[in-house]
Short mmCIF file of C-alpha atoms (C1' of nucleotides) in Angstrom, two decimals:
data_model
loop_
_atom_site.label_atom_id
_atom_site.label_comp_id
_atom_site.label_asym_id
_atom_site.label_seq_id
_atom_site.Cartn_x
_atom_site.Cartn_y
_atom_site.Cartn_z
CA UNK X 1 52.50 28.96 50.98
CA UNK X 2 56.16 29.74 51.54
CA UNK X 3 56.38 31.69 54.80
CA UNK X 4 59.73 33.16 53.91
CA UNK X 5 58.46 34.59 50.64
CA UNK X 6 55.35 35.83 52.45
CA UNK X 7 57.46 37.70 54.98
CA UNK X 8 59.64 39.28 52.31
CA UNK X 9 56.65 40.46 50.28
CA UNK X 10 54.88 42.01 53.25
CA UNK X 11 58.08 43.51 54.63
CA UNK X 12 58.93 45.02 51.27
CA UNK X 13 55.46 46.49 50.93
CA UNK X 14 55.63 48.11 54.36
CA UNK X 15 59.24 49.27 54.10
CA UNK X 16 58.57 50.71 50.67
CA UNK X 17 55.47 52.62 51.67
CA UNK X 18 56.43 53.75 55.18
CA UNK X 19 60.19 53.44 55.47
CA UNK X 20 62.40 50.79 57.05
CA UNK X 21 62.97 52.34 60.47
CA UNK X 22 59.34 53.43 60.70
CA UNK X 23 58.10 49.84 60.47
CA UNK X 24 58.72 47.44 63.33
CA UNK X 25 59.16 43.72 63.06
CA UNK X 26 55.87 43.25 64.87
CA UNK X 27 54.03 45.17 62.14
CA UNK X 28 55.49 42.82 59.55
CA UNK X 29 54.43 39.80 61.60
CA UNK X 30 50.91 41.09 62.22
CA UNK X 31 50.28 41.93 58.57
CA UNK X 32 51.79 38.73 57.24
CA UNK X 33 50.17 36.47 59.85
CA UNK X 34 53.46 34.75 60.54
CA UNK X 35 54.84 33.87 63.96
CA UNK X 36 57.86 35.68 65.32
CA UNK X 37 59.76 32.44 65.77
CA UNK X 38 59.32 31.70 62.07
CA UNK X 39 60.78 35.04 61.08
CA UNK X 40 63.86 34.48 63.21
CA UNK X 41 64.08 30.96 61.86
CA UNK X 42 64.52 32.33 58.33
CA UNK X 43 66.42 35.52 59.10
CA UNK X 44 69.06 36.24 61.76
CA UNK X 45 67.68 39.75 62.21
CA UNK X 46 65.80 42.66 60.71
CA UNK X 47 68.77 43.71 58.59
CA UNK X 48 68.73 40.36 56.84
CA UNK X 49 65.01 40.62 56.19
CA UNK X 50 65.67 44.07 54.76
CA UNK X 51 68.41 42.68 52.53
CA UNK X 52 65.94 40.06 51.30
CA UNK X 53 63.38 42.75 50.43
CA UNK X 54 66.04 44.61 48.43
CA UNK X 55 66.87 41.43 46.56
CA UNK X 56 63.19 40.75 45.99
CA UNK X 57 62.58 44.22 44.60
CA UNK X 58 65.69 44.03 42.47
CA UNK X 59 64.48 40.84 40.78
CA UNK X 60 60.97 42.25 40.43
CA UNK X 61 62.08 45.53 38.89
CA UNK X 62 64.68 44.08 36.56
CA UNK X 63 62.19 41.44 35.39
CA UNK X 64 59.54 44.08 34.80
CA UNK X 65 61.90 46.32 32.86
CA UNK X 66 63.10 43.49 30.65
CA UNK X 67 59.52 42.53 29.94
CA UNK X 68 58.71 46.11 29.01
CA UNK X 69 61.64 46.25 26.60
CA UNK X 70 60.98 42.86 25.06
CA UNK X 71 59.67 43.01 21.51
CA UNK X 72 60.83 46.56 21.02
CA UNK X 73 63.58 47.12 18.43
CA UNK X 74 66.92 47.37 20.23
CA UNK X 75 68.47 50.82 20.35
CA UNK X 76 66.69 54.14 20.16
CA UNK X 77 63.16 52.76 20.50
CA UNK X 78 64.02 50.69 23.55
CA UNK X 79 65.61 53.64 25.33
CA UNK X 80 62.51 55.73 24.73
CA UNK X 81 60.37 52.79 25.85
CA UNK X 82 62.17 52.90 29.20
CA UNK X 83 60.65 56.29 29.85
CA UNK X 84 57.24 55.17 28.62
CA UNK X 85 57.50 52.37 31.15
CA UNK X 86 58.46 54.84 33.88
CA UNK X 87 55.51 57.01 32.90
CA UNK X 88 53.14 54.06 33.28
CA UNK X 89 54.74 53.17 36.61
CA UNK X 90 54.36 56.70 37.97
CA UNK X 91 50.68 56.72 36.97
CA UNK X 92 49.88 53.21 38.17
CA UNK X 93 48.98 52.06 34.67
CA UNK X 94 51.02 48.85 34.78
CA UNK X 95 49.83 46.06 37.06
CA UNK X 96 53.09 44.16 36.75
CA UNK X 97 54.87 46.72 38.90
CA UNK X 98 53.53 47.81 42.27
CA UNK X 99 52.17 51.33 42.89
CA UNK X 100 54.79 54.06 42.83
CA UNK X 101 56.28 55.35 46.06
CA UNK X 102 59.62 56.44 44.69
CA UNK X 103 62.58 54.17 44.03
CA UNK X 104 63.00 51.58 46.81
CA UNK X 105 66.76 51.58 46.34
CA UNK X 106 67.03 55.34 46.63
CA UNK X 107 64.75 55.27 49.67
CA UNK X 108 66.73 52.55 51.40
CA UNK X 109 70.00 54.29 50.55
CA UNK X 110 68.60 57.42 52.15
CA UNK X 111 68.00 55.53 55.42
CA UNK X 112 71.31 53.68 55.20
CA UNK X 113 73.44 56.56 53.98
CA UNK X 114 76.80 55.01 54.77
CA UNK X 115 78.11 53.83 51.37
CA UNK X 116 79.95 50.95 53.02
CA UNK X 117 76.80 49.50 54.61
CA UNK X 118 75.94 46.15 52.99
CA UNK X 119 72.39 47.17 52.14
CA UNK X 120 73.60 50.43 50.58
CA UNK X 121 76.04 48.49 48.45
CA UNK X 122 73.20 46.17 47.46
CA UNK X 123 71.21 49.19 46.27
CA UNK X 124 74.17 50.49 44.28
CA UNK X 125 74.52 47.10 42.61
CA UNK X 126 70.90 47.22 41.49
CA UNK X 127 71.56 50.50 39.73
CA UNK X 128 74.57 48.97 38.03
CA UNK X 129 72.42 46.04 36.90
CA UNK X 130 69.83 48.34 35.35
CA UNK X 131 72.59 50.26 33.62
CA UNK X 132 73.85 46.99 32.17
CA UNK X 133 70.41 46.29 30.72
CA UNK X 134 70.40 49.64 28.95
CA UNK X 135 73.97 49.43 27.72
CA UNK X 136 73.42 47.28 24.59
CA UNK X 137 70.64 49.62 23.43
CA UNK X 138 72.90 52.62 23.81
CA UNK X 139 75.49 50.72 21.80
CA UNK X 140 73.17 50.62 18.81
CA UNK X 141 72.60 54.34 18.89
CA UNK X 142 76.03 55.76 19.68
CA UNK X 143 78.61 56.30 16.96
CA UNK X 144 81.76 56.28 19.09
CA UNK X 145 82.94 54.97 22.45
CA UNK X 146 82.83 58.45 23.94
CA UNK X 147 79.32 58.93 22.59
CA UNK X 148 78.31 55.60 24.06
CA UNK X 149 79.45 56.40 27.60
CA UNK X 150 77.96 59.88 27.50
CA UNK X 151 74.61 58.65 26.21
CA UNK X 152 74.47 55.88 28.79
CA UNK X 153 75.22 58.43 31.51
CA UNK X 154 72.47 60.66 30.13
CA UNK X 155 69.88 57.88 30.17
CA UNK X 156 70.76 56.92 33.76
CA UNK X 157 70.84 60.51 34.99
CA UNK X 158 67.49 61.29 33.37
CA UNK X 159 66.01 58.08 34.76
CA UNK X 160 67.07 58.85 38.34
CA UNK X 161 66.05 62.47 37.92
CA UNK X 162 62.61 61.48 36.67
CA UNK X 163 62.02 59.07 39.54
CA UNK X 164 63.08 61.63 42.14
CA UNK X 165 61.06 64.46 40.64
CA UNK X 166 58.02 62.22 40.31
CA UNK X 167 58.24 61.26 43.97
CA UNK X 168 59.52 64.33 45.84
CA UNK X 169 57.68 66.90 43.75
CA UNK X 170 54.72 64.65 42.86
CA UNK X 171 55.47 65.53 39.25
CA UNK X 172 53.54 63.14 37.03
CA UNK X 173 55.15 64.59 33.91
CA UNK X 174 58.71 63.76 34.93
CA UNK X 175 59.06 60.66 32.77
CA UNK X 176 57.68 62.36 29.66
CA UNK X 177 59.95 65.33 30.23
CA UNK X 178 62.96 63.05 30.50
CA UNK X 179 61.87 61.16 27.41
CA UNK X 180 61.67 64.33 25.39
CA UNK X 181 65.15 65.40 26.46
CA UNK X 182 66.58 62.01 25.59
CA UNK X 183 64.90 62.16 22.17
CA UNK X 184 66.57 65.49 21.57
CA UNK X 185 69.94 64.13 22.66
CA UNK X 186 69.64 61.20 20.26
CA UNK X 187 68.53 63.43 17.39
CA UNK X 188 71.95 65.07 17.29
CA UNK M 1 74.44 80.92 72.11
CA UNK M 2 70.91 80.43 70.82
CA UNK M 3 69.75 77.05 72.11
CA UNK M 4 67.11 76.74 69.44
CA UNK M 5 69.60 77.25 66.65
CA UNK M 6 71.97 74.86 68.37
CA UNK M 7 69.31 72.17 68.49
CA UNK M 8 68.40 72.63 64.84
CA UNK M 9 72.02 72.45 63.69
CA UNK M 10 72.79 69.29 65.65
CA UNK M 11 69.47 67.68 64.73
CA UNK M 12 70.03 68.43 61.07
CA UNK M 13 73.53 67.01 61.18
CA UNK M 14 72.33 63.77 62.78
CA UNK M 15 69.19 63.39 60.66
CA UNK M 16 71.18 64.08 57.51
CA UNK M 17 73.92 61.57 58.28
CA UNK M 18 71.91 58.80 59.93
CA UNK M 19 68.27 59.34 59.01
CA UNK M 20 65.38 60.86 60.91
CA UNK M 21 63.82 57.73 62.38
CA UNK M 22 67.22 56.29 63.21
CA UNK M 23 68.06 59.22 65.50
CA UNK M 24 66.20 59.62 68.78
CA UNK M 25 65.51 62.88 70.54
CA UNK M 26 67.88 61.83 73.32
CA UNK M 27 70.75 61.60 70.82
CA UNK M 28 70.05 65.16 69.71
CA UNK M 29 70.00 66.34 73.32
CA UNK M 30 73.18 64.50 74.28
CA UNK M 31 75.15 65.79 71.29
CA UNK M 32 73.88 69.33 71.58
CA UNK M 33 74.23 69.52 75.36
CA UNK M 34 70.74 70.96 75.70
CA UNK M 35 68.15 69.93 78.29
CA UNK M 36 65.05 68.06 77.23
CA UNK M 37 62.80 70.71 78.74
CA UNK M 38 64.45 73.33 76.53
CA UNK M 39 63.80 71.32 73.39
CA UNK M 40 60.13 70.96 74.22
CA UNK M 41 60.02 74.63 75.12
CA UNK M 42 61.01 75.53 71.55
CA UNK M 43 59.31 72.71 69.67
CA UNK M 44 55.99 70.94 70.31
CA UNK M 45 57.50 67.65 69.19
CA UNK M 46 60.08 65.86 67.06
CA UNK M 47 58.16 66.56 63.85
CA UNK M 48 58.47 70.28 64.45
CA UNK M 49 62.18 69.99 65.10
CA UNK M 50 62.42 68.04 61.86
CA UNK M 51 60.51 70.76 60.02
CA UNK M 52 62.96 73.30 61.43
CA UNK M 53 65.93 71.29 60.15
CA UNK M 54 64.37 71.20 56.69
CA UNK M 55 63.89 74.98 56.79
CA UNK M 56 67.45 75.40 58.02
CA UNK M 57 68.89 73.27 55.23
CA UNK M 58 66.70 75.00 52.67
CA UNK M 59 68.09 78.42 53.63
CA UNK M 60 71.62 77.06 53.78
CA UNK M 61 71.49 75.37 50.40
CA UNK M 62 69.71 78.18 48.57
CA UNK M 63 72.15 80.70 50.04
CA UNK M 64 75.11 78.59 49.04
CA UNK M 65 73.82 78.10 45.51
CA UNK M 66 73.17 81.81 45.03
CA UNK M 67 76.65 82.59 46.27
CA UNK M 68 78.12 80.08 43.84
CA UNK M 69 76.24 81.67 40.93
CA UNK M 70 77.03 85.25 41.93
CA UNK M 71 79.51 86.97 39.64
CA UNK M 72 78.98 84.46 36.87
CA UNK M 73 77.38 85.78 33.66
CA UNK M 74 73.68 84.95 33.71
CA UNK M 75 72.56 82.23 31.32
CA UNK M 76 74.65 79.43 29.91
CA UNK M 77 77.66 79.96 32.17
CA UNK M 78 75.57 80.03 35.32
CA UNK M 79 73.81 76.78 34.43
CA UNK M 80 77.14 75.05 33.89
CA UNK M 81 78.41 76.59 37.14
CA UNK M 82 75.59 74.82 38.95
CA UNK M 83 77.16 71.50 38.06
CA UNK M 84 80.63 72.74 38.95
CA UNK M 85 79.20 73.62 42.34
CA UNK M 86 77.64 70.16 42.66
CA UNK M 87 80.96 68.61 41.73
CA UNK M 88 82.71 70.55 44.48
CA UNK M 89 79.95 69.57 46.91
CA UNK M 90 80.24 65.87 46.08
CA UNK M 91 84.00 66.00 46.62
CA UNK M 92 83.92 68.12 49.77
CA UNK M 93 85.84 70.91 48.11
CA UNK M 94 83.55 73.72 49.30
CA UNK M 95 83.57 74.57 53.00
CA UNK M 96 80.44 76.67 52.71
CA UNK M 97 78.29 73.56 52.25
CA UNK M 98 78.51 70.62 54.63
CA UNK M 99 79.93 67.23 53.58
CA UNK M 100 77.82 65.33 51.08
CA UNK M 101 75.45 62.64 52.25
CA UNK M 102 72.94 62.91 49.43
CA UNK M 103 70.16 65.47 49.20
CA UNK M 104 68.53 66.05 52.57
CA UNK M 105 65.19 66.75 50.92
CA UNK M 106 65.26 63.54 48.93
CA UNK M 107 66.30 61.62 52.03
CA UNK M 108 63.55 63.10 54.17
CA UNK M 109 61.00 62.54 51.41
CA UNK M 110 62.09 58.92 51.34
CA UNK M 111 61.28 58.54 55.04
CA UNK M 112 58.09 60.58 54.78
CA UNK M 113 56.83 59.15 51.50
CA UNK M 114 53.26 60.35 51.80
CA UNK M 115 53.12 63.38 49.46
CA UNK M 116 50.50 65.03 51.69
CA UNK M 117 52.72 64.95 54.77
CA UNK M 118 53.72 68.51 55.77
CA UNK M 119 57.42 67.73 55.77
CA UNK M 120 57.23 66.08 52.36
CA UNK M 121 55.48 69.16 51.02
CA UNK M 122 58.21 71.29 52.57
CA UNK M 123 60.82 69.26 50.67
CA UNK M 124 58.89 69.66 47.43
CA UNK M 125 58.78 73.42 47.97
CA UNK M 126 62.55 73.53 48.32
CA UNK M 127 62.91 71.90 44.93
CA UNK M 128 60.53 74.46 43.46
CA UNK M 129 62.60 77.26 45.02
CA UNK M 130 65.81 75.95 43.46
CA UNK M 131 64.05 75.66 40.12
CA UNK M 132 63.02 79.30 40.45
CA UNK M 133 66.65 80.31 40.96
CA UNK M 134 67.65 78.56 37.74
CA UNK M 135 64.73 79.83 35.69
CA UNK M 136 66.10 83.28 34.76
CA UNK M 137 69.33 81.72 33.53
CA UNK M 138 67.43 79.30 31.34
CA UNK M 139 65.49 82.28 30.01
CA UNK M 140 68.71 83.80 28.63
CA UNK M 141 69.61 80.63 26.78
CA UNK M 142 66.31 79.41 25.39
CA UNK M 143 64.91 80.76 22.17
CA UNK M 144 61.23 79.95 22.67
CA UNK M 145 58.82 79.25 25.53
CA UNK M 146 58.80 75.56 24.70
CA UNK M 147 62.58 75.55 24.63
CA UNK M 148 62.63 77.34 27.95
CA UNK M 149 60.44 74.81 29.76
CA UNK M 150 62.27 71.85 28.25
CA UNK M 151 65.68 73.21 29.15
CA UNK M 152 64.60 74.00 32.68
CA UNK M 153 63.25 70.47 33.02
CA UNK M 154 66.53 69.12 31.69
CA UNK M 155 68.62 71.08 34.18
CA UNK M 156 66.45 69.94 37.09
CA UNK M 157 66.35 66.32 35.97
CA UNK M 158 70.11 66.21 35.48
CA UNK M 159 70.66 67.88 38.84
CA UNK M 160 68.50 65.36 40.72
CA UNK M 161 70.00 62.52 38.72
CA UNK M 162 73.52 63.64 39.53
CA UNK M 163 72.80 63.92 43.26
CA UNK M 164 71.21 60.48 43.39
CA UNK M 165 73.92 58.78 41.37
CA UNK M 166 76.62 60.47 43.45
CA UNK M 167 75.03 59.21 46.65
CA UNK M 168 73.53 55.79 45.88
CA UNK M 169 76.26 54.66 43.51
CA UNK M 170 79.07 56.68 45.14
CA UNK M 171 79.73 58.07 41.69
CA UNK M 172 82.01 61.06 42.05
CA UNK M 173 81.79 61.82 38.33
CA UNK M 174 78.02 62.32 38.31
CA UNK M 175 78.10 66.12 38.32
CA UNK M 176 80.66 66.33 35.53
CA UNK M 177 78.68 63.83 33.48
CA UNK M 178 75.53 65.88 33.92
CA UNK M 179 77.43 69.05 33.04
CA UNK M 180 78.65 67.58 29.81
CA UNK M 181 75.18 66.50 28.80
CA UNK M 182 73.76 69.91 29.57
CA UNK M 183 76.50 71.53 27.51
CA UNK M 184 75.55 69.35 24.61
CA UNK M 185 71.87 70.21 25.00
CA UNK M 186 72.65 73.92 24.98
CA UNK M 187 74.93 73.59 21.96
CA UNK M 188 71.96 72.68 19.75
"C1'" DA F 1 66.89 94.93 92.63
"C1'" DT F 2 63.39 92.29 90.78
"C1'" DC F 3 60.80 89.21 88.24
"C1'" DA F 4 59.69 86.65 84.25
"C1'" DA F 5 61.71 83.97 80.77
"C1'" DA F 6 64.77 80.53 79.58
"C1'" DG F 7 67.82 77.44 81.06
"C1'" DT F 8 69.58 72.99 83.85
"C1'" DA F 9 69.42 67.69 85.28
"C1'" DG F 10 67.16 63.91 85.18
"C1'" DA F 11 63.30 60.93 87.10
"C1'" DC F 12 59.41 59.13 85.22
"C1'" DC F 13 55.54 57.49 81.94
"C1'" DG F 14 53.51 54.29 78.69
"C1'" DA F 15 54.56 52.60 74.34
"C1'" DT F 16 57.34 50.28 71.18
"C1'" DC F 17 61.65 48.40 69.62
"C1'" DT F 18 64.51 43.95 68.38
"C1'" DG F 19 65.22 39.65 69.74
"C1'" DT F 20 64.77 35.17 72.89
"C1'" DC F 21 62.36 31.55 74.64
"C1'" DT F 22 58.85 27.98 76.17
"C1'" DA F 23 55.38 24.87 75.00
"C1'" DC F 24 52.70 23.05 71.67
"C1'" DT F 25 50.99 21.77 66.68
"C1'" DT F 26 51.38 20.93 61.82
"C1'" DT F 27 53.75 19.40 57.83
"C1'" DT F 28 56.54 16.53 55.27
"C1'" DA F 29 59.94 13.12 53.79
"C1'" DG F 30 61.88 8.53 54.36
"C1'" DC G 1 54.55 5.19 61.14
"C1'" DT G 2 57.75 8.14 62.70
"C1'" DA G 3 60.96 11.63 63.47
"C1'" DA G 4 62.76 15.89 62.07
"C1'" DA G 5 61.62 20.30 60.34
"C1'" DA G 6 58.79 24.10 60.26
"C1'" DG G 7 55.12 26.13 62.03
"C1'" DT G 8 51.91 28.40 65.93
"C1'" DA G 9 50.89 31.94 70.00
"C1'" DG G 10 52.57 34.82 72.87
"C1'" DA G 11 55.13 35.87 77.32
"C1'" DC G 12 59.21 38.00 78.32
"C1'" DA G 13 63.63 40.89 78.47
"C1'" DG G 14 66.27 44.95 78.14
"C1'" DA G 15 66.73 48.95 75.57
"C1'" DT G 16 65.01 52.93 73.60
"C1'" DC G 17 61.28 55.73 71.92
"C1'" DG G 18 58.74 60.52 72.32
"C1'" DG G 19 57.11 63.25 75.72
"C1'" DT G 20 55.86 65.16 80.69
"C1'" DC G 21 57.10 66.89 84.86
"C1'" DT G 22 59.36 68.57 89.26
"C1'" DA G 23 62.67 71.31 91.39
"C1'" DC G 24 66.17 74.32 90.86
"C1'" DT G 25 69.46 77.92 88.49
"C1'" DT G 26 70.84 81.32 85.22
"C1'" DT G 27 70.00 85.26 82.41
"C1'" DG G 28 68.45 89.65 80.93
"C1'" DA G 29 65.39 93.58 80.61
"C1'" DT G 30 63.04 97.08 83.23
#
DNA sequence: ATCAAAGTAGACCGATCTGTCTACTTTTAG
DNA sequence: CTAAAAGTAGACAGATCGGTCTACTTTGAT
């Protein structure tokens, strides 16, 4: 059992559910059953552990999304499948992604609001990565370059909007609402 | 000078810029120049001060939004004006709203992720209140009840999406992107 | 003028924070 | 077999946390 991995998993779980500043290093140690010395052997400090949890979640989420889109015809269907995936996530119907407590990257960015902070930048990069995954599917749907950019923006805006509304307002319909709007946009 | 108001303003400013858990009560006292006894005379504890900051920001934001929509023809124009207002907010071009550090209600919800927590509920209510402000304008544009609900959802989703993308990704174009998509939706 | 309410400064409390360190044990690779 | 690497438990340090309290001063309404 890799202690480093163990620490990152437990830290992510706690940070995600309760917030980064609300969870002390000692909580992480107690719940992971790892010694303090070991933590500071792998990470210089809490910030570095946090950065590792962001990286962990990034890989997890991107992997999950790609798996959800695999096998679905590229283009229109895949973009709609994104929102089906979100809907399953919000309702805890997909075991491959952990229970929904909002978007970890939005949550962390909220606690580290300074856009020049390394961990904030890391969160921004995740969003860029997800956008890059969606880009080729938009390509198949859009007729012009302008269309392509606008549609990609729409998908990303609706995605973020759905996640936020699902979390802040406990709105379980958010993903389906966003899906419907996207369908209408693509019908034009 | 109302000490209570003073405390709420300073606390909001600090919580908004640095996060709730990251800012101690002593910081609030030092920066507001108020004695600790006075704080605990007005508020039972930090949570109550936090709740007051959320109420303060709610009133401020709702007032600002209503002012921005005043004088604009109800309906289509007002909905587009919402995103013009957001664009000004993101770029610090409107002195009536404080500099942009994301949505306070999203940020607070991120730190208080439990949807049953009083302060989380308070944040959710703010979102409902803003939705209620937009509702009559959607009414003027939509042709049917189904249209009405879908369009209102779209406006709210795009609004949240724009705020998140502006903050997390430091995307200054987010509001204009959202505006363009809404315009297209209403053109149908 | 008086008296209660609201304010001041700041010592103090126990708890918790991040991070360091000692002393010892287990694991693993050559 | 052995030596380095990685692990353990937990005491400890200094700072800060939210919150209480004493002792005193200012303010404002009657």
